[in-house]
CSV table of C-alpha atoms in Angstrom, one decimal:
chain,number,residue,atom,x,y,z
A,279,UNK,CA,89.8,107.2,102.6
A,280,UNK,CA,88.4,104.0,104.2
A,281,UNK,CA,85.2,104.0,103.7
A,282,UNK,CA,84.9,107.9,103.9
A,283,UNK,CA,84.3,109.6,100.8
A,284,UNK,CA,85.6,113.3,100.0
A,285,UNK,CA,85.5,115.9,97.9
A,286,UNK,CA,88.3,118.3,99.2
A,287,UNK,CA,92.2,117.3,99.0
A,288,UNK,CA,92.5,120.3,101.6
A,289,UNK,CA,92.7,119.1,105.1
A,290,UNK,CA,92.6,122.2,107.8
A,291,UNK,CA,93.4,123.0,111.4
A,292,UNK,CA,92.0,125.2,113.8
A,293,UNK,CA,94.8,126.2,115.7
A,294,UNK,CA,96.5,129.9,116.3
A,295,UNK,CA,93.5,131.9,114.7
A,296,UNK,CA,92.4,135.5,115.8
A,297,UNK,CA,88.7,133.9,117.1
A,298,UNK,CA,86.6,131.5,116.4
A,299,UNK,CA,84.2,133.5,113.8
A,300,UNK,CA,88.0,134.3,111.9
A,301,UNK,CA,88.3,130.5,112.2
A,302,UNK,CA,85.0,129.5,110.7
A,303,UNK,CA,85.3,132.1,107.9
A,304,UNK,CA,88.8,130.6,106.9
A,305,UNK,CA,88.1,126.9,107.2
A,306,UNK,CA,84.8,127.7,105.0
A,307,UNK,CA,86.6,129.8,102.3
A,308,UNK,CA,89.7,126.9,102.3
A,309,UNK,CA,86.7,124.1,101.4
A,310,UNK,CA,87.8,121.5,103.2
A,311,UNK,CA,85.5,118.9,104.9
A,312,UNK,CA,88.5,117.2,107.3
A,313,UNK,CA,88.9,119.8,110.1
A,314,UNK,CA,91.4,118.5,112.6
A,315,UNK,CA,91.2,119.8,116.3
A,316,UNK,CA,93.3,119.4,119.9
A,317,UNK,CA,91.7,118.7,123.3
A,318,UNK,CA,92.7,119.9,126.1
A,319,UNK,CA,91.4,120.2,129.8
A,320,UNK,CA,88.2,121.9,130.0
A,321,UNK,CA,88.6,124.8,132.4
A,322,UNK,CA,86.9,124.6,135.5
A,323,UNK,CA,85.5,127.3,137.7
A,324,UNK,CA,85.8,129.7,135.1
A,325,UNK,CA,83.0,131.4,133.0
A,326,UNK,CA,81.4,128.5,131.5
A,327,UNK,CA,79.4,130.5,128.8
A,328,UNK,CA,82.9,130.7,126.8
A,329,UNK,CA,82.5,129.9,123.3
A,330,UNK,CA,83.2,126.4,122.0
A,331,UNK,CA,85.1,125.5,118.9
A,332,UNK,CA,82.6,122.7,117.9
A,333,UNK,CA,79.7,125.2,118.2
A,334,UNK,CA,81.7,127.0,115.6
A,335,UNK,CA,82.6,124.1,113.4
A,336,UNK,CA,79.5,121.5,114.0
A,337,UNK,CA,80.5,117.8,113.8
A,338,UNK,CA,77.3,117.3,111.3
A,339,UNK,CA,78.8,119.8,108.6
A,340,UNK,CA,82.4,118.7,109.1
A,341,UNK,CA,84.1,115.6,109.6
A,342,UNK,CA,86.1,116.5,113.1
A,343,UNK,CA,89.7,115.0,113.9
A,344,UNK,CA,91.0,115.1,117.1
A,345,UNK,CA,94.8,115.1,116.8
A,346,UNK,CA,97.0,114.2,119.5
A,347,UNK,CA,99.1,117.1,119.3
A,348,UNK,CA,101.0,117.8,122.4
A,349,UNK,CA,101.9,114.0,123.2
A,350,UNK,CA,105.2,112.9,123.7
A,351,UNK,CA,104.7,109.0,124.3
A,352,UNK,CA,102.2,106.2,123.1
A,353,UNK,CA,100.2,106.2,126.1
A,354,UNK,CA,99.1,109.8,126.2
A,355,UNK,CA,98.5,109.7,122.8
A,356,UNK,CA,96.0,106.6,123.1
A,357,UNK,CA,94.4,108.0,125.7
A,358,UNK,CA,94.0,111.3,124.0
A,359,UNK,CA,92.2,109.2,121.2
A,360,UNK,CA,90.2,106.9,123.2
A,361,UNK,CA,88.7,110.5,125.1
A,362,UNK,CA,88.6,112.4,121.6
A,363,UNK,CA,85.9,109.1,120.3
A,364,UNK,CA,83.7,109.7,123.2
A,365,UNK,CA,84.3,113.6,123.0
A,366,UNK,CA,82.6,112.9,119.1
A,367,UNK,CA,80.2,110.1,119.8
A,368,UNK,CA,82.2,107.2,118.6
A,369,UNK,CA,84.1,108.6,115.8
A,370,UNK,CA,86.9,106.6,115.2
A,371,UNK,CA,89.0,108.8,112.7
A,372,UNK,CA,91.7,110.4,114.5
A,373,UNK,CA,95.1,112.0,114.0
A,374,UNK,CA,97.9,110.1,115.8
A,375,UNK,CA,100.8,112.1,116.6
A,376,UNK,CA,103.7,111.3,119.0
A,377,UNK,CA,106.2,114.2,118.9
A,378,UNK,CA,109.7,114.1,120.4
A,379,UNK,CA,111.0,117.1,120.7
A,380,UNK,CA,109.8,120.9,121.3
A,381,UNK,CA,111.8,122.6,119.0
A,382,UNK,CA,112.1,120.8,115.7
A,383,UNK,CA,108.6,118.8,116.8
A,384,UNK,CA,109.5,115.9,114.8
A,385,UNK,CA,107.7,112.5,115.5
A,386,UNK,CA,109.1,110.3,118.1
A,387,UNK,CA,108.1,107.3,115.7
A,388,UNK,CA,109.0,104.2,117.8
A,389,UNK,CA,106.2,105.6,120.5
A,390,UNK,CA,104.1,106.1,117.3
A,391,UNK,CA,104.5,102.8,115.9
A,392,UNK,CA,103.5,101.6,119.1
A,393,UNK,CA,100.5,103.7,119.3
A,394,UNK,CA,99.8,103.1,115.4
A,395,UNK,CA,99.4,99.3,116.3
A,396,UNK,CA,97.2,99.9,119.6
A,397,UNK,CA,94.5,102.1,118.0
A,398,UNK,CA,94.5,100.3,115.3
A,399,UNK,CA,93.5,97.2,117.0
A,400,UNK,CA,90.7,99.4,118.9
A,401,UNK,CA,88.9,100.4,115.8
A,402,UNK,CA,90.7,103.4,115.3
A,403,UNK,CA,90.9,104.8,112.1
A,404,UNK,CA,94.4,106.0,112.1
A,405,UNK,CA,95.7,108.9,110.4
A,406,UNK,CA,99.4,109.3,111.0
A,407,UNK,CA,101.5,112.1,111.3
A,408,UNK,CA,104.9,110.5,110.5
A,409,UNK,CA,108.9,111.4,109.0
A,410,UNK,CA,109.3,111.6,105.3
A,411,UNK,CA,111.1,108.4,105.9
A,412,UNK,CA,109.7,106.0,102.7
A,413,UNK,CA,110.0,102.7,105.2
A,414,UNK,CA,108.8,103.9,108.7
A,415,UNK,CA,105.8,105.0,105.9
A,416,UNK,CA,105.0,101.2,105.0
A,417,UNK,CA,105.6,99.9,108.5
A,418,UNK,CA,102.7,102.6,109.1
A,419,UNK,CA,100.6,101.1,106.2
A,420,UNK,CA,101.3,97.7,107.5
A,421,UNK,CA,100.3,97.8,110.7
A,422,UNK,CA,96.8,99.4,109.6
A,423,UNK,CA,96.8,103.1,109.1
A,424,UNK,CA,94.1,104.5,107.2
A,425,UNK,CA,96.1,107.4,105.9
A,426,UNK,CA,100.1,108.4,105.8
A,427,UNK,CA,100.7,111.9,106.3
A,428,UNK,CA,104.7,112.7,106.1
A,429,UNK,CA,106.0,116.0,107.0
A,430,UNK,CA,106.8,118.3,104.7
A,431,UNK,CA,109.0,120.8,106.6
A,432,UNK,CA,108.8,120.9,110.6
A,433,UNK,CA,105.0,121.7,112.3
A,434,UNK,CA,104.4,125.3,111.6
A,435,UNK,CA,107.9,126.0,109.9
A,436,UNK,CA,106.3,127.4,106.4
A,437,UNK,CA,109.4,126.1,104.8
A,438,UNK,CA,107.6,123.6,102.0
A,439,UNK,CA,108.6,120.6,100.4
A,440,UNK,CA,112.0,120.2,101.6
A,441,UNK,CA,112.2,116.1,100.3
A,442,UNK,CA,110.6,116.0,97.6
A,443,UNK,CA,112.2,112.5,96.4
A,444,UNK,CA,111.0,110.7,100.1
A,445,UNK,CA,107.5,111.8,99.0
A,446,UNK,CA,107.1,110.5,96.2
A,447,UNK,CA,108.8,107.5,97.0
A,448,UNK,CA,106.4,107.2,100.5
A,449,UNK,CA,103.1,108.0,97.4
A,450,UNK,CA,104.9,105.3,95.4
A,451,UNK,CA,105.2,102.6,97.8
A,452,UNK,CA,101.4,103.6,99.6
A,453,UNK,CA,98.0,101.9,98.7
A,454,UNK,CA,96.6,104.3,101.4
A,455,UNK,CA,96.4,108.1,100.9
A,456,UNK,CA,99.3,110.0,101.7
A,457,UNK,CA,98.4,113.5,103.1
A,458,UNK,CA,101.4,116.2,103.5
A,459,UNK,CA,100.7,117.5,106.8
A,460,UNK,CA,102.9,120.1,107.9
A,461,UNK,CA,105.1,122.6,106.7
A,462,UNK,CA,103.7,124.1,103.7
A,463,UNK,CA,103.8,127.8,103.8
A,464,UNK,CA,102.2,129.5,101.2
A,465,UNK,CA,100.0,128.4,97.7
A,466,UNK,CA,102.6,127.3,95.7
A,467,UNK,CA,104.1,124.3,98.3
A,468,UNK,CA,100.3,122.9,98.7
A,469,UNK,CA,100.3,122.6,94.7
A,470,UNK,CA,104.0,120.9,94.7
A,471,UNK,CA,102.9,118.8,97.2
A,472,UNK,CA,99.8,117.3,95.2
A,473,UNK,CA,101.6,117.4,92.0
A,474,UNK,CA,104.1,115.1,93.4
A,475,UNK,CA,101.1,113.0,93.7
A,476,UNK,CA,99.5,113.2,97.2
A,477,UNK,CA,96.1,112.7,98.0
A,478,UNK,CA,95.9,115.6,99.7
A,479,UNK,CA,97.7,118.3,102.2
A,480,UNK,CA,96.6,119.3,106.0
A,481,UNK,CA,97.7,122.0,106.8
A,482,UNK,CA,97.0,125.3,110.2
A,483,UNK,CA,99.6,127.4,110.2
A,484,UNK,CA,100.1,128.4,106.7
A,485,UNK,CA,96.5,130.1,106.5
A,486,UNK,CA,96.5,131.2,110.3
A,487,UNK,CA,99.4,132.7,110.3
A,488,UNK,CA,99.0,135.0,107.0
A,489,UNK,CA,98.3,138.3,107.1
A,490,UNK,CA,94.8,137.9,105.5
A,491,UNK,CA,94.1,134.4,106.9
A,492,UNK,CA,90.5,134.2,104.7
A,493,UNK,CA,92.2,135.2,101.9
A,494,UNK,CA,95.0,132.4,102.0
A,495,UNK,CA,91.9,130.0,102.7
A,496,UNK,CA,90.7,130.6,99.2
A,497,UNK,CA,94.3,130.4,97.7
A,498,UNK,CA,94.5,126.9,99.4
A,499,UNK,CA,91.4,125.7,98.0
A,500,UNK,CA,92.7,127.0,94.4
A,501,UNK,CA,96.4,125.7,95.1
A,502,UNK,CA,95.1,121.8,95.8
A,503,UNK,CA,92.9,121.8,92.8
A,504,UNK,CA,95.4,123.3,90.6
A,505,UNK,CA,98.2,120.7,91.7
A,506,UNK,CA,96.1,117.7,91.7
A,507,UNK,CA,94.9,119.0,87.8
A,508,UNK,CA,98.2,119.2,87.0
A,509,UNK,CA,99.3,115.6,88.5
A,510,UNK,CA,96.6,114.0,86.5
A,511,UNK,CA,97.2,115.6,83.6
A,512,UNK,CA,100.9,115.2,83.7
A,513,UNK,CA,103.4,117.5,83.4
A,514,UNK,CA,105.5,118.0,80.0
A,515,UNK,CA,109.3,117.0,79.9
A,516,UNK,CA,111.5,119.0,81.3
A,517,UNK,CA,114.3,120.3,78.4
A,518,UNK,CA,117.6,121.9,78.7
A,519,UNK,CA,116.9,123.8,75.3
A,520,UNK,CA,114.2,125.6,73.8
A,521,UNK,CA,111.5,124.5,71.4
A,522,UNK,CA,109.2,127.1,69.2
A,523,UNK,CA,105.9,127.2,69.9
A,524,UNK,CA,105.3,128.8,67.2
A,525,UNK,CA,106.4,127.5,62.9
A,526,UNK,CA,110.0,128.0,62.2
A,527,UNK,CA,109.0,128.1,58.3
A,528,UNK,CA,107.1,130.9,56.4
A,529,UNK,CA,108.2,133.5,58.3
A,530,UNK,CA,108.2,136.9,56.6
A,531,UNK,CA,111.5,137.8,57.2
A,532,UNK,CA,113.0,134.3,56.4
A,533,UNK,CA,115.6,134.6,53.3
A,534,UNK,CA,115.8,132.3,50.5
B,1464,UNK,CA,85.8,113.7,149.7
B,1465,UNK,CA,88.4,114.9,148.2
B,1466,UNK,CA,89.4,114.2,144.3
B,1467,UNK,CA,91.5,115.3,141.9
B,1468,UNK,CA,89.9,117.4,138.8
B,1469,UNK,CA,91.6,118.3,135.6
B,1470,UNK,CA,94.9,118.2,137.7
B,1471,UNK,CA,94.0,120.0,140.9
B,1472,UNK,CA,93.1,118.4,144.0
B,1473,UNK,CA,89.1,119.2,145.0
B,1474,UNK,CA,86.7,119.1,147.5
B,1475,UNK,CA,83.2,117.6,146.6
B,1476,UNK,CA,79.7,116.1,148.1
B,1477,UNK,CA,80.4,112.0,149.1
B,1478,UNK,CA,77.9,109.9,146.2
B,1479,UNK,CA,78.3,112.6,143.5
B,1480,UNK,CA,77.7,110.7,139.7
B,1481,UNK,CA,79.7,112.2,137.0
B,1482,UNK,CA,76.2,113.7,135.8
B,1483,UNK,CA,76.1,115.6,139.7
B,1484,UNK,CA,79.7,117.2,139.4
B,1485,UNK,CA,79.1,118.0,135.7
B,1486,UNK,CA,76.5,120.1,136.9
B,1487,UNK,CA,78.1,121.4,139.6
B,1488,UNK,CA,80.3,123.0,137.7
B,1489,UNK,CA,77.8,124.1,134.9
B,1490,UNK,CA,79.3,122.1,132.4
B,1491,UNK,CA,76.5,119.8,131.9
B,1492,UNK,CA,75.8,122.0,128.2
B,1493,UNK,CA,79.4,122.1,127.3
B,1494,UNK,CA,80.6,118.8,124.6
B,1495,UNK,CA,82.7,117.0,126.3
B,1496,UNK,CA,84.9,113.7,127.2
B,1497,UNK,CA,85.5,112.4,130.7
B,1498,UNK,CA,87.9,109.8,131.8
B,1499,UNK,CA,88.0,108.6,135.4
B,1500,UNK,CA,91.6,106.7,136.5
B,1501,UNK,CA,92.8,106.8,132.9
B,1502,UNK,CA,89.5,104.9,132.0
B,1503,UNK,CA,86.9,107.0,129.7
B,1504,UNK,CA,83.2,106.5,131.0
B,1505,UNK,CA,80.6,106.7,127.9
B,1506,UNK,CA,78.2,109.3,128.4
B,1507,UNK,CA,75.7,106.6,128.8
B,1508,UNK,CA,77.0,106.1,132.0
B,1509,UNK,CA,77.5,109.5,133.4
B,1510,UNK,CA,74.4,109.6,135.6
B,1511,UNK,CA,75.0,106.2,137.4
B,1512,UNK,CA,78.6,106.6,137.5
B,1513,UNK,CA,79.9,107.3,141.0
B,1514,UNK,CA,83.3,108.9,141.9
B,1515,UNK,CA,85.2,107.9,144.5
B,1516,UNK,CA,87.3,109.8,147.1
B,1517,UNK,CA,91.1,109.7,145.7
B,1518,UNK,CA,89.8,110.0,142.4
B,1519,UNK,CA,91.4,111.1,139.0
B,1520,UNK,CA,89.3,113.2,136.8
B,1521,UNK,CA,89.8,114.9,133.6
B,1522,UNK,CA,87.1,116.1,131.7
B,1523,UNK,CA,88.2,117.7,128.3
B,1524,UNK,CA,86.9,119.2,125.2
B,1525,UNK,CA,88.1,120.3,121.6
B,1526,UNK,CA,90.0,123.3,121.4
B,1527,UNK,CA,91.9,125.2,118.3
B,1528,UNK,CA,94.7,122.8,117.0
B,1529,UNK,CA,96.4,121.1,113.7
């Protein structure tokens, strides 16, 4: 992606885990190299010898994205990205997200077109959290993104692919990656996802939020390589009738 | 002077550097990002950076998200 090279289609966040060592043990089981974070207000005048999440996930062993998670307009989230590439040194690959709403926390994509085109122009390296809407997708592309990333289902929803036809029409139209981010629930949505054909899938809540959250992890890591196998190898047709696998002639029972 | 930190109005020393108030509140260790009056100030320029009475502070850092 850009001039980042991968190895894992499994993108993770670090949100709603038990502690950080639960996080570190889950992030390492799902494999993934992209580990997306929020930032928030350091407190102040409390202990200061709390842990730290990038203590627990180093920036050297894992490429860190600061998401803008929790902004409702394009200036927040700009700022939010402009603090999260000092925060990592000059880092430029970040998540953009604008939400608009609380509940369904769908993106408020006029405010994240506008952002797209502002951070883009900074030397950002975008990766956008958008609709599964095929042409707000390419506007995204046009103006610069590095990466797509439509919703599957709403943020932490667990409800999987619910369009499947906008994605592949969004993974159709792209000559950037497009990354499902959000809404996948369990193993089998992360393997529809990439054998519809996306580069990959980020996803927090899914493995956070099972029971056995390290376990999950693994099945993630499984789940991405088994749908991005299948993509490339393409799937058989689909028929409405059967068809032997095994000879019709020669069997023993067959009458002359 | 008084400034505002992380959203709460504070009292600190007059000529304090970014570097001074960092340390005053034992975060000098801790990886973080400052931004003074909606501008970020490079770490670079933390020790010769002075605040100003009336001024906006956040200081952040990464924290558990998706």
């Amino acid at each position: 992606m850009g001039q980042h090279q991968f190895n894992s289609r499994l993108l993770v966040g670090t949100g709603k885990y038990r502690d950080f060592d639960q996080t570190r043990e889950a992030i390492i089981a799902s494999g993934a190299e992209i580990v997306t974070v929020a930032l928030r207000r350091t407190n102040i005048g409390q202990e200061t010898d709390q842990p730290n999440l990038l203590d627990y996930i180093p920036s050297d062993k894992f490429t860190i994205l600061p998401n803008t998670a929790g902004c409702f307009n394009c200036d927040d989230a700009v700022r939010v990205c402009k603090l999260g590439r000092e925060l990592l040194d000059g880092h430029s690959l970040v998540k953009l997200e604008v939400l608009a709403d609380k509940t369904t926390l769908f993106p408020n994509v006029i405010d994240t077109i506008k952002a797209a085109e502002i951070l883009v122009k900074d030397g950002f390296e975008v990766m956008v959290y958008t609709n599964d809407d095929p042409i707000i997708a390419k506007t995204l592309e046009d103006i610069g993104c590095a990466s797509i990333m439509p919703l599957a289902a709403p943020i932490g929803s667990g409800l999987g692919i619910r369009n499947p036809y906008n994605i592949v029409t969004i993974i159709e139209n792209a000559n950037v990656p497009v990354i499902v981010d959000a809404g996948v629930g369990t193993a089998s949505d992360a393997t529809i996802a990439m054998e519809l054909g996306c580069a990959g899938v980020l996803m927090n809540t899914a493995i956070a939020e099972a029971t056995h959250p390290v376990t999950m992890a693994t099945a993630m890591n499984h789940a991405i390589v088994a749908g991005r196998l299948a993509y490339l190898a393409g799937r058989m047709p689909k028929r409405r009738f059967a068809s032997a696998s095994s000879p019709i002639e020669d069997t023993i029972s067959a009458k002359p | 002077m008084q400034i505002k930190l992380n959203g709460e109005f504070k009292q600190i020393v007059d000529q304090c550097s970014i570097t001074e108030i960092l340390k005053i509140l034992d975060l000098q260790n801790i990886r973080l990002a400052v931004e003074v009056n909606l501008e970020v100030i490079p770490h670079a320029q933390h020790a010769s950076f002075m605040l100003s009475a009336g001024d906006n502070i956040e200081i952040i850092q990464a924290v558990g998200g998706g």
